[in-house]
Amino acid sequence: MQNPRSLAYYERLALKVKDQVLTGIWQVGDKLPSVREMAQQERLNPNTVAKAYRQLEADGVIEVQPGKGTFIKDSPPSAPQQTVLWQQLSAWLINAGTAGITRQQIDVFLDTNFSPKEVSHP
Amino acid sequence: MTVTLTNLTKRIGRKEVVTDISFTWRPGEITGLVGRNGAGKTTLFRTMMLQYIPDSGTIQINDQTVTPNTNFTQSIFFVDSQDNFFGNSPLAEIASWFTLVYPQFSLDSFWQEIDHFKIPRESRWSGLSKGMQATILMALALASNVPYIILDEPFSGLDVIAREQVTQMIIDAAAEHHTAFLISSHDLEELDGISDRVLILKDHHILHDYMLEELREEAKKIQVVFRHNEVPAAIKKEGTLIRVTGQVLEIVFLHYDETIETALQDAQPVFMEDLPLTLTDIFRTTAVHDTDYLLGKEVYEK
């Protein structure tokens, strides 16, 4: 996925983690680095990292187990969220068509950028 | 516990060197203090620490107004980097002075940091590289166990590795001990990710006080080429041109909204792309009206 721009740094970090979950870099049950470790890795303010983690928790991507750490959660498909996203995509496709983006260009983009994890989890 | 400056003003001779500065420095907050050379950063620190007696205004620590008798050493760490007394002293001697001055100073944690960064314990200050001196200054600051640390140009003259070490120490202290930092620096790249907030100082006064994450959510930076190089009026009004490369304009909108979005779309630019907004861009945006920074004036004024 392309790095989104003009976002707050906490949003960027949250998106990065979500992307890494989709591409399988993080698996369900994996322990994420602590806020301090992640702040070091990303050279970010710890408050910013904590905010990204709160966002990820609210989005059901991670869960905090007190005293143990932060773990990647098995996030079940969320029907309401999907509805919103489909609506946004429909609107986007109409605008894209008007702007002259072709079906073929979208296919190429999807092939190179969108690779959700295989559904087969043991 | 907070540190609050209210209308702080200092004159030296006839010249105001600190002009009506007010801000509240909150616990755990990393604040960058940026400004062009001579904007008054070091003078502000010296006045905050009452090394210069302010002509008016107050400094409060935890709602207590500080006086020349106030002992800062349980709350704020500051070492004047341009005028310290370390000379050719061995580290042990420097550390022992700090144990006398800072009541919560921990020799253990000081030596731990020194060992961690593999600095020989028997070193003498003036024989050390700039990078090691910067690391030692950080070790002294952290070992002082105070909630507020002032760093005056901590990255100045350091190589990449030494800069990373200093940043690492700042992040660790903020994450583990909720230590607040006030950091003056010209190294905006280093400050960018680690700062919660930035104060932009100009002519001895705070020109802007930004919470960076809030600003990033509101602002937008684009690079754009307009047809016939004609910049729409609404864009000129709302945007600040920070760089021109041939026909490509880099424009920052500190408050991006739908009006701007519409104006951009209506102009049907030849090329347009979003760019990440860095602290350097924010600083340029605020400095762009300086008389010696009249970049691209001809483009905007035609």
Tab-separated table of C-alpha atoms in Angstrom:
chain	number	residue	atom	x	y	z
A	1	MET	CA	0.000	0.000	0.000
A	2	GLN	CA	1.204	3.494	-0.764
A	3	ASN	CA	2.174	5.568	2.204
A	4	PRO	CA	-0.734	7.920	2.820
A	5	ARG	CA	0.240	11.557	3.122
A	6	SER	CA	-0.957	14.630	4.918
A	7	LEU	CA	-2.055	12.517	7.850
A	8	ALA	CA	-1.211	12.927	11.494
A	9	TYR	CA	1.674	10.689	12.501
A	10	TYR	CA	-0.516	8.572	14.775
A	11	GLU	CA	-2.829	7.854	11.839
A	12	ARG	CA	0.106	6.926	9.649
A	13	LEU	CA	1.453	4.534	12.253
A	14	ALA	CA	-1.984	2.939	12.781
A	15	LEU	CA	-2.359	2.468	9.024
A	16	LYS	CA	1.113	1.006	8.784
A	17	VAL	CA	0.325	-1.607	11.431
A	18	LYS	CA	-3.016	-2.451	9.759
A	19	ASP	CA	-1.213	-2.841	6.449
A	20	GLN	CA	1.363	-5.111	8.070
A	21	VAL	CA	-1.425	-7.240	9.507
A	22	LEU	CA	-3.035	-7.507	6.060
A	23	THR	CA	0.222	-8.527	4.418
A	24	GLY	CA	0.890	-11.108	7.109
A	25	ILE	CA	3.930	-9.458	8.686
A	26	TRP	CA	1.937	-9.527	11.922
A	27	GLN	CA	-0.116	-12.641	12.692
A	28	VAL	CA	-2.973	-13.022	15.126
A	29	GLY	CA	-1.525	-13.484	18.612
A	30	ASP	CA	1.777	-11.743	17.840
A	31	LYS	CA	2.988	-9.355	20.499
A	32	LEU	CA	3.501	-5.811	19.308
A	33	PRO	CA	6.477	-3.800	20.590
A	34	SER	CA	5.736	-1.742	23.719
A	35	VAL	CA	4.970	1.941	23.253
A	36	ARG	CA	8.545	2.752	24.228
A	37	GLU	CA	10.039	0.213	21.807
A	38	MET	CA	7.793	1.319	18.958
A	39	ALA	CA	8.626	4.969	19.679
A	40	GLN	CA	12.319	4.063	19.420
A	41	GLN	CA	11.868	2.083	16.211
A	42	GLU	CA	9.814	4.766	14.512
A	43	ARG	CA	11.603	7.668	16.245
A	44	LEU	CA	8.267	9.037	17.287
A	45	ASN	CA	6.959	10.750	20.362
A	46	PRO	CA	5.662	8.111	22.825
A	47	ASN	CA	2.367	10.027	23.141
A	48	THR	CA	1.903	9.687	19.383
A	49	VAL	CA	2.550	5.937	19.520
A	50	ALA	CA	0.158	5.549	22.452
A	51	LYS	CA	-2.509	7.365	20.444
A	52	ALA	CA	-1.937	5.081	17.449
A	53	TYR	CA	-2.307	2.052	19.735
A	54	ARG	CA	-5.546	3.436	21.168
A	55	GLN	CA	-6.815	3.875	17.610
A	56	LEU	CA	-5.824	0.311	16.704
A	57	GLU	CA	-7.520	-0.973	19.835
A	58	ALA	CA	-10.705	0.947	19.017
A	59	ASP	CA	-10.599	-0.488	15.486
A	60	GLY	CA	-10.344	-4.005	16.890
A	61	VAL	CA	-6.909	-4.712	15.438
A	62	ILE	CA	-5.039	-5.118	18.701
A	63	GLU	CA	-5.886	-5.865	22.285
A	64	VAL	CA	-4.086	-4.853	25.437
A	65	GLN	CA	-3.639	-7.605	27.989
A	66	PRO	CA	-2.765	-5.807	31.222
A	67	GLY	CA	0.649	-6.786	32.504
A	68	LYS	CA	1.403	-8.852	29.415
A	69	GLY	CA	1.474	-6.473	26.506
A	70	THR	CA	-0.286	-5.612	23.281
A	71	PHE	CA	-1.312	-8.357	20.879
A	72	ILE	CA	-2.693	-8.640	17.368
A	73	LYS	CA	-6.323	-9.636	17.657
A	74	ASP	CA	-8.345	-11.910	15.465
A	75	SER	CA	-10.589	-9.235	14.012
A	76	PRO	CA	-13.871	-10.624	12.718
A	77	PRO	CA	-15.353	-8.908	9.655
A	78	SER	CA	-17.371	-5.900	10.766
A	79	ALA	CA	-20.587	-5.554	8.780
A	80	PRO	CA	-21.309	-1.879	9.604
A	81	GLN	CA	-17.746	-0.877	8.791
A	82	GLN	CA	-17.895	-2.804	5.531
A	83	THR	CA	-21.106	-1.039	4.524
A	84	VAL	CA	-19.457	2.358	5.019
A	85	LEU	CA	-16.360	1.294	3.090
A	86	TRP	CA	-18.407	-0.068	0.151
A	87	GLN	CA	-20.311	3.220	-0.002
A	88	GLN	CA	-17.054	5.169	0.000
A	89	LEU	CA	-15.657	2.927	-2.720
A	90	SER	CA	-18.722	3.379	-4.935
A	91	ALA	CA	-18.431	7.149	-4.636
A	92	TRP	CA	-14.716	6.954	-5.302
A	93	LEU	CA	-15.223	4.810	-8.425
A	94	ILE	CA	-17.679	7.320	-9.872
A	95	ASN	CA	-15.211	10.179	-9.288
A	96	ALA	CA	-12.363	8.078	-10.663
A	97	GLY	CA	-14.355	7.343	-13.826
A	98	THR	CA	-15.147	11.030	-14.292
A	99	ALA	CA	-11.458	11.887	-13.850
A	100	GLY	CA	-10.537	9.367	-16.553
A	101	ILE	CA	-9.068	6.552	-14.479
A	102	THR	CA	-9.660	3.309	-16.390
A	103	ARG	CA	-10.823	-0.064	-15.149
A	104	GLN	CA	-7.520	-1.501	-16.285
A	105	GLN	CA	-5.521	1.015	-14.239
A	106	ILE	CA	-7.538	0.115	-11.175
A	107	ASP	CA	-6.897	-3.586	-11.780
A	108	VAL	CA	-3.162	-2.976	-12.010
A	109	PHE	CA	-3.256	-0.893	-8.852
A	110	LEU	CA	-5.150	-3.595	-6.962
A	111	ASP	CA	-2.774	-6.310	-8.141
A	112	THR	CA	0.289	-4.426	-6.932
A	113	ASN	CA	-1.074	-2.827	-3.779
A	114	PHE	CA	-3.874	-4.870	-2.299
A	115	SER	CA	-2.856	-8.264	-0.997
A	116	PRO	CA	-4.904	-9.249	2.000
A	117	LYS	CA	-3.717	-12.270	3.905
A	118	GLU	CA	-4.841	-15.678	2.683
A	119	VAL	CA	-7.989	-16.705	4.473
A	120	SER	CA	-6.602	-20.094	5.503
A	121	HIS	CA	-5.725	-19.798	9.151
A	122	PRO	CA	-5.027	-23.131	10.820
B	1	MET	CA	2.871	19.901	37.950
B	2	THR	CA	3.299	22.476	35.209
B	3	VAL	CA	5.720	25.277	34.420
B	4	THR	CA	3.906	28.437	33.417
B	5	LEU	CA	5.441	31.569	31.936
B	6	THR	CA	3.209	34.619	31.959
B	7	ASN	CA	4.058	37.769	29.994
B	8	LEU	CA	7.754	37.270	30.595
B	9	THR	CA	9.808	40.238	29.388
B	10	LYS	CA	13.489	41.025	29.730
B	11	ARG	CA	15.458	44.042	28.557
B	12	ILE	CA	19.217	44.210	28.365
B	13	GLY	CA	20.191	47.850	28.029
B	14	ARG	CA	17.504	49.276	25.801
B	15	LYS	CA	16.982	46.099	23.864
B	16	GLU	CA	14.141	43.686	24.631
B	17	VAL	CA	15.624	40.203	24.492
B	18	VAL	CA	12.508	38.406	25.744
B	19	THR	CA	9.230	39.972	24.683
B	20	ASP	CA	5.994	39.099	26.424
B	21	ILE	CA	6.373	35.340	26.403
B	22	SER	CA	3.592	33.181	27.818
B	23	PHE	CA	3.193	29.446	27.660
B	24	THR	CA	2.414	26.481	29.833
B	25	TRP	CA	4.822	23.568	29.714
B	26	ARG	CA	2.906	20.463	30.663
B	27	PRO	CA	4.168	17.210	32.201
B	28	GLY	CA	5.419	14.639	29.725
B	29	GLU	CA	5.273	17.065	26.848
B	30	ILE	CA	8.123	17.325	24.370
B	31	THR	CA	8.219	20.881	23.085
B	32	GLY	CA	10.490	22.093	20.327
B	33	LEU	CA	11.642	25.689	20.414
B	34	VAL	CA	12.609	26.828	16.953
B	35	GLY	CA	13.601	30.149	15.536
B	36	ARG	CA	16.166	31.680	13.325
B	37	ASN	CA	19.572	32.623	14.692
B	38	GLY	CA	19.227	35.454	17.169
B	39	ALA	CA	15.509	34.874	17.736
B	40	GLY	CA	16.204	34.658	21.463
B	41	LYS	CA	16.124	30.964	22.333
B	42	THR	CA	19.065	30.822	24.725
B	43	THR	CA	18.099	34.150	26.281
B	44	LEU	CA	14.643	32.759	26.967
B	45	PHE	CA	16.157	29.754	28.770
B	46	ARG	CA	18.430	31.981	30.837
B	47	THR	CA	15.504	34.214	31.770
B	48	MET	CA	13.285	31.233	32.611
B	49	MET	CA	15.984	30.002	34.959
B	50	LEU	CA	16.357	33.505	36.454
B	51	GLN	CA	19.965	33.732	35.372
B	52	TYR	CA	18.664	36.995	33.968
B	53	ILE	CA	16.144	38.706	36.222
B	54	PRO	CA	12.996	39.418	34.196
B	55	ASP	CA	11.762	43.017	33.971
B	56	SER	CA	8.174	41.880	34.101
B	57	GLY	CA	6.074	38.765	34.012
B	58	THR	CA	6.195	35.640	36.118
B	59	ILE	CA	7.379	32.066	36.064
B	60	GLN	CA	5.372	29.594	38.080
B	61	ILE	CA	6.226	26.058	38.935
B	62	ASN	CA	3.174	24.204	40.126
B	63	ASP	CA	1.314	27.467	40.808
B	64	GLN	CA	4.205	28.772	42.919
B	65	THR	CA	5.771	31.942	41.552
B	66	VAL	CA	9.522	31.568	41.422
B	67	THR	CA	11.796	34.148	43.021
B	68	PRO	CA	15.576	34.573	42.870
B	69	ASN	CA	15.699	32.301	45.933
B	70	THR	CA	13.777	29.485	44.297
B	71	ASN	CA	15.704	26.295	43.951
B	72	PHE	CA	14.965	24.833	40.526
B	73	THR	CA	17.011	21.735	40.976
B	74	GLN	CA	14.151	19.471	42.023
B	75	SER	CA	12.072	20.421	39.040
B	76	ILE	CA	14.041	21.742	36.066
B	77	PHE	CA	17.369	20.725	34.556
B	78	PHE	CA	19.293	23.268	32.545
B	79	VAL	CA	22.959	23.447	31.650
B	80	ASP	CA	24.068	26.417	29.635
B	81	SER	CA	25.796	24.740	26.729
B	82	GLN	CA	27.542	27.935	25.691
B	83	ASP	CA	28.845	28.683	29.137
B	84	ASN	CA	29.426	25.651	31.339
B	85	PHE	CA	32.132	25.035	33.851
B	86	PHE	CA	33.232	21.506	32.943
B	87	GLY	CA	36.667	22.487	31.613
B	88	ASN	CA	39.026	19.551	31.732
B	89	SER	CA	37.347	17.849	34.686
B	90	PRO	CA	37.034	14.067	34.861
B	91	LEU	CA	33.512	12.639	34.591
B	92	ALA	CA	33.480	11.534	38.226
B	93	GLU	CA	34.108	15.089	39.364
B	94	ILE	CA	31.394	16.525	37.103
B	95	ALA	CA	28.948	13.907	38.357
B	96	SER	CA	29.805	14.672	41.969
B	97	TRP	CA	29.000	18.386	41.425
B	98	PHE	CA	25.611	17.352	40.126
B	99	THR	CA	24.956	15.228	43.206
B	100	LEU	CA	25.537	18.393	45.248
B	101	VAL	CA	23.249	20.553	43.133
B	102	TYR	CA	20.432	18.199	42.127
B	103	PRO	CA	19.043	16.509	45.244
B	104	GLN	CA	17.520	13.600	43.301
B	105	PHE	CA	20.647	12.961	41.223
B	106	SER	CA	21.381	9.251	40.817
B	107	LEU	CA	25.042	8.369	40.323
B	108	ASP	CA	24.011	4.799	39.480
B	109	SER	CA	21.840	5.789	36.591
B	110	PHE	CA	24.500	8.259	35.380
B	111	TRP	CA	27.202	5.569	35.196
B	112	GLN	CA	24.750	3.121	33.645
B	113	GLU	CA	24.213	5.494	30.730
B	114	ILE	CA	27.952	6.190	30.435
B	115	ASP	CA	28.676	2.448	30.305
B	116	HIS	CA	25.771	1.834	27.956
B	117	PHE	CA	27.251	4.210	25.399
B	118	LYS	CA	30.748	2.835	26.006
B	119	ILE	CA	32.286	6.084	27.157
B	120	PRO	CA	35.397	5.370	29.290
B	121	ARG	CA	34.589	6.274	32.890
B	122	GLU	CA	37.969	7.949	33.442
B	123	SER	CA	37.438	10.417	30.552
B	124	ARG	CA	37.977	14.116	30.995
B	125	TRP	CA	35.424	16.504	29.522
B	126	SER	CA	37.568	18.556	27.143
B	127	GLY	CA	39.210	15.457	25.660
B	128	LEU	CA	35.879	14.030	24.492
B	129	SER	CA	34.230	14.301	21.100
B	130	LYS	CA	31.195	16.546	20.685
B	131	GLY	CA	29.030	13.465	20.360
B	132	MET	CA	30.244	12.022	23.664
B	133	GLN	CA	29.857	15.384	25.392
B	134	ALA	CA	26.266	15.568	24.159
B	135	THR	CA	25.581	12.045	25.420
B	136	ILE	CA	27.107	12.883	28.815
B	137	LEU	CA	25.030	16.039	29.101
B	138	MET	CA	21.949	13.913	28.411
B	139	ALA	CA	23.073	11.358	30.989
B	140	LEU	CA	23.458	14.155	33.558
B	141	ALA	CA	20.019	15.514	32.695
B	142	LEU	CA	18.331	12.116	33.001
B	143	ALA	CA	20.184	11.160	36.178
B	144	SER	CA	18.963	14.381	37.806
B	145	ASN	CA	15.519	12.779	38.017
B	146	VAL	CA	13.647	16.015	37.433
B	147	PRO	CA	10.330	16.198	35.579
B	148	TYR	CA	11.424	19.066	33.275
B	149	ILE	CA	14.550	19.150	31.133
B	150	ILE	CA	15.721	22.058	28.996
B	151	LEU	CA	18.070	21.164	26.157
B	152	ASP	CA	19.786	23.973	24.277
B	153	GLU	CA	20.782	22.804	20.796
B	154	PRO	CA	21.382	19.181	21.849
B	155	PHE	CA	22.037	17.997	18.273
B	156	SER	CA	24.344	20.807	17.264
B	157	GLY	CA	27.513	19.580	15.560
B	158	LEU	CA	26.681	15.900	16.097
B	159	ASP	CA	26.972	13.134	13.526
B	160	VAL	CA	23.985	10.964	12.619
B	161	ILE	CA	24.737	8.268	15.176
B	162	ALA	CA	25.225	10.713	18.037
B	163	ARG	CA	22.015	12.517	17.078
B	164	GLU	CA	20.156	9.219	17.151
B	165	GLN	CA	21.582	8.452	20.583
B	166	VAL	CA	20.377	11.753	21.981
B	167	THR	CA	16.934	11.231	20.423
B	168	GLN	CA	16.810	7.712	21.822
B	169	MET	CA	17.537	9.012	25.320
B	170	ILE	CA	14.801	11.649	25.003
B	171	ILE	CA	12.221	9.099	23.818
B	172	ASP	CA	13.129	6.672	26.604
B	173	ALA	CA	12.819	9.303	29.326
B	174	ALA	CA	9.496	10.541	27.962
B	175	ALA	CA	8.119	7.005	27.642
B	176	GLU	CA	9.368	5.633	30.951
B	177	HIS	CA	9.342	8.601	33.291
B	178	HIS	CA	6.942	10.956	31.545
B	179	THR	CA	9.734	13.548	31.519
B	180	ALA	CA	8.929	16.827	29.783
B	181	PHE	CA	11.483	18.389	27.444
B	182	LEU	CA	11.918	21.869	26.036
B	183	ILE	CA	14.393	21.552	23.185
B	184	SER	CA	15.820	24.364	21.113
B	185	SER	CA	17.207	23.169	17.825
B	186	HIS	CA	17.880	24.045	14.236
B	187	ASP	CA	17.640	20.360	13.444
B	188	LEU	CA	13.977	20.319	12.482
B	189	GLU	CA	14.154	16.805	11.067
B	190	GLU	CA	15.270	15.465	14.421
B	191	LEU	CA	12.538	17.390	16.261
B	192	ASP	CA	9.786	16.506	13.803
B	193	GLY	CA	8.726	13.062	14.982
B	194	ILE	CA	9.504	13.462	18.664
B	195	SER	CA	7.802	16.760	19.452
B	196	ASP	CA	4.238	17.064	20.732
B	197	ARG	CA	4.383	20.752	20.270
B	198	VAL	CA	6.478	23.449	18.699
B	199	LEU	CA	6.968	27.060	19.691
B	200	ILE	CA	8.152	29.279	16.875
B	201	LEU	CA	10.175	32.156	18.209
B	202	LYS	CA	10.736	35.299	16.202
B	203	ASP	CA	12.178	38.614	17.356
B	204	HIS	CA	12.242	37.338	20.981
B	205	HIS	CA	8.530	36.587	20.922
B	206	ILE	CA	6.420	33.456	20.408
B	207	LEU	CA	5.010	33.843	16.920
B	208	HIS	CA	3.211	30.470	16.860
B	209	ASP	CA	2.427	27.714	19.307
B	210	TYR	CA	1.384	24.544	17.484
B	211	MET	CA	0.292	21.128	18.708
B	212	LEU	CA	1.869	19.208	15.854
B	213	GLU	CA	-0.535	16.278	15.522
B	214	GLU	CA	-3.522	18.638	15.501
B	215	LEU	CA	-1.809	20.801	12.912
B	216	ARG	CA	-1.013	17.787	10.734
B	217	GLU	CA	-4.685	16.801	10.767
B	218	GLU	CA	-5.703	20.285	9.656
B	219	ALA	CA	-2.923	21.215	7.278
B	220	LYS	CA	-1.976	19.997	3.855
B	221	LYS	CA	1.011	20.346	1.591
B	222	ILE	CA	0.788	19.915	-2.150
B	223	GLN	CA	2.998	20.281	-5.138
B	224	VAL	CA	1.180	21.639	-8.098
B	225	VAL	CA	1.612	23.019	-11.607
B	226	PHE	CA	-1.139	25.441	-12.646
B	227	ARG	CA	-2.128	26.058	-16.252
B	228	HIS	CA	-0.158	29.002	-17.647
B	229	ASN	CA	1.364	29.303	-14.150
B	230	GLU	CA	-1.719	31.163	-12.995
B	231	VAL	CA	-2.277	30.761	-9.275
B	232	PRO	CA	-5.965	31.122	-8.326
B	233	ALA	CA	-6.691	33.996	-5.949
B	234	ALA	CA	-8.140	31.726	-3.246
B	235	ILE	CA	-4.950	29.664	-3.271
B	236	LYS	CA	-2.789	32.774	-2.961
B	237	LYS	CA	-4.910	33.882	-0.050
B	238	GLU	CA	-5.039	30.627	1.919
B	239	GLY	CA	-1.813	28.949	0.939
B	240	THR	CA	1.805	29.751	1.591
B	241	LEU	CA	4.252	29.124	-1.190
B	242	ILE	CA	7.321	27.522	0.315
B	243	ARG	CA	9.280	26.343	-2.700
B	244	VAL	CA	9.415	26.861	-6.454
B	245	THR	CA	11.169	24.379	-8.731
B	246	GLY	CA	10.670	25.397	-12.331
B	247	GLN	CA	6.894	25.403	-12.763
B	248	VAL	CA	6.289	23.217	-9.728
B	249	LEU	CA	5.003	25.092	-6.704
B	250	GLU	CA	5.032	23.631	-3.216
B	251	ILE	CA	2.205	25.152	-1.229
B	252	VAL	CA	1.257	24.672	2.414
B	253	PHE	CA	-2.269	25.250	3.674
B	254	LEU	CA	-2.268	25.449	7.454
B	255	HIS	CA	-6.059	25.209	7.528
B	256	TYR	CA	-7.112	23.092	4.609
B	257	ASP	CA	-10.841	23.004	3.934
B	258	GLU	CA	-13.436	22.380	1.244
B	259	THR	CA	-13.216	25.905	-0.158
B	260	ILE	CA	-9.562	25.326	-0.928
B	261	GLU	CA	-10.296	21.851	-2.269
B	262	THR	CA	-12.905	23.289	-4.647
B	263	ALA	CA	-10.619	26.135	-5.731
B	264	LEU	CA	-7.895	23.630	-6.535
B	265	GLN	CA	-10.227	21.389	-8.527
B	266	ASP	CA	-11.742	24.305	-10.422
B	267	ALA	CA	-8.283	25.452	-11.484
B	268	GLN	CA	-7.739	22.038	-13.151
B	269	PRO	CA	-4.011	22.012	-12.514
B	270	VAL	CA	-1.727	20.307	-15.019
B	271	PHE	CA	-0.251	18.316	-12.157
B	272	MET	CA	-1.040	18.010	-8.477
B	273	GLU	CA	0.168	15.728	-5.709
B	274	ASP	CA	-0.051	15.602	-1.914
B	275	LEU	CA	3.205	15.685	0.000
B	276	PRO	CA	3.863	14.863	3.650
B	277	LEU	CA	4.005	17.945	5.837
B	278	THR	CA	7.202	18.192	7.844
B	279	LEU	CA	8.252	20.511	10.625
B	280	THR	CA	10.644	22.124	8.142
B	281	ASP	CA	7.643	23.000	5.964
B	282	ILE	CA	5.763	24.433	8.933
B	283	PHE	CA	8.784	26.524	9.855
B	284	ARG	CA	9.217	27.736	6.273
B	285	THR	CA	5.541	28.630	6.171
B	286	THR	CA	5.934	30.907	9.161
B	287	ALA	CA	9.268	32.382	8.013
B	288	VAL	CA	8.169	33.081	4.481
B	289	HIS	CA	7.399	36.736	5.133
B	290	ASP	CA	10.837	37.473	6.522
B	291	THR	CA	12.514	40.123	4.424
B	292	ASP	CA	15.450	37.872	3.616
B	293	TYR	CA	13.181	34.994	2.693
B	294	LEU	CA	11.203	36.300	-0.221
B	295	LEU	CA	11.088	33.083	-2.116
B	296	GLY	CA	8.954	32.945	-5.200
B	297	LYS	CA	7.560	36.395	-4.561
B	298	GLU	CA	7.430	37.061	-8.276
B	299	VAL	CA	5.236	33.984	-8.794
B	300	TYR	CA	2.660	34.979	-6.220
B	301	GLU	CA	2.616	38.652	-7.052
B	302	LYS	CA	2.241	38.471	-10.755
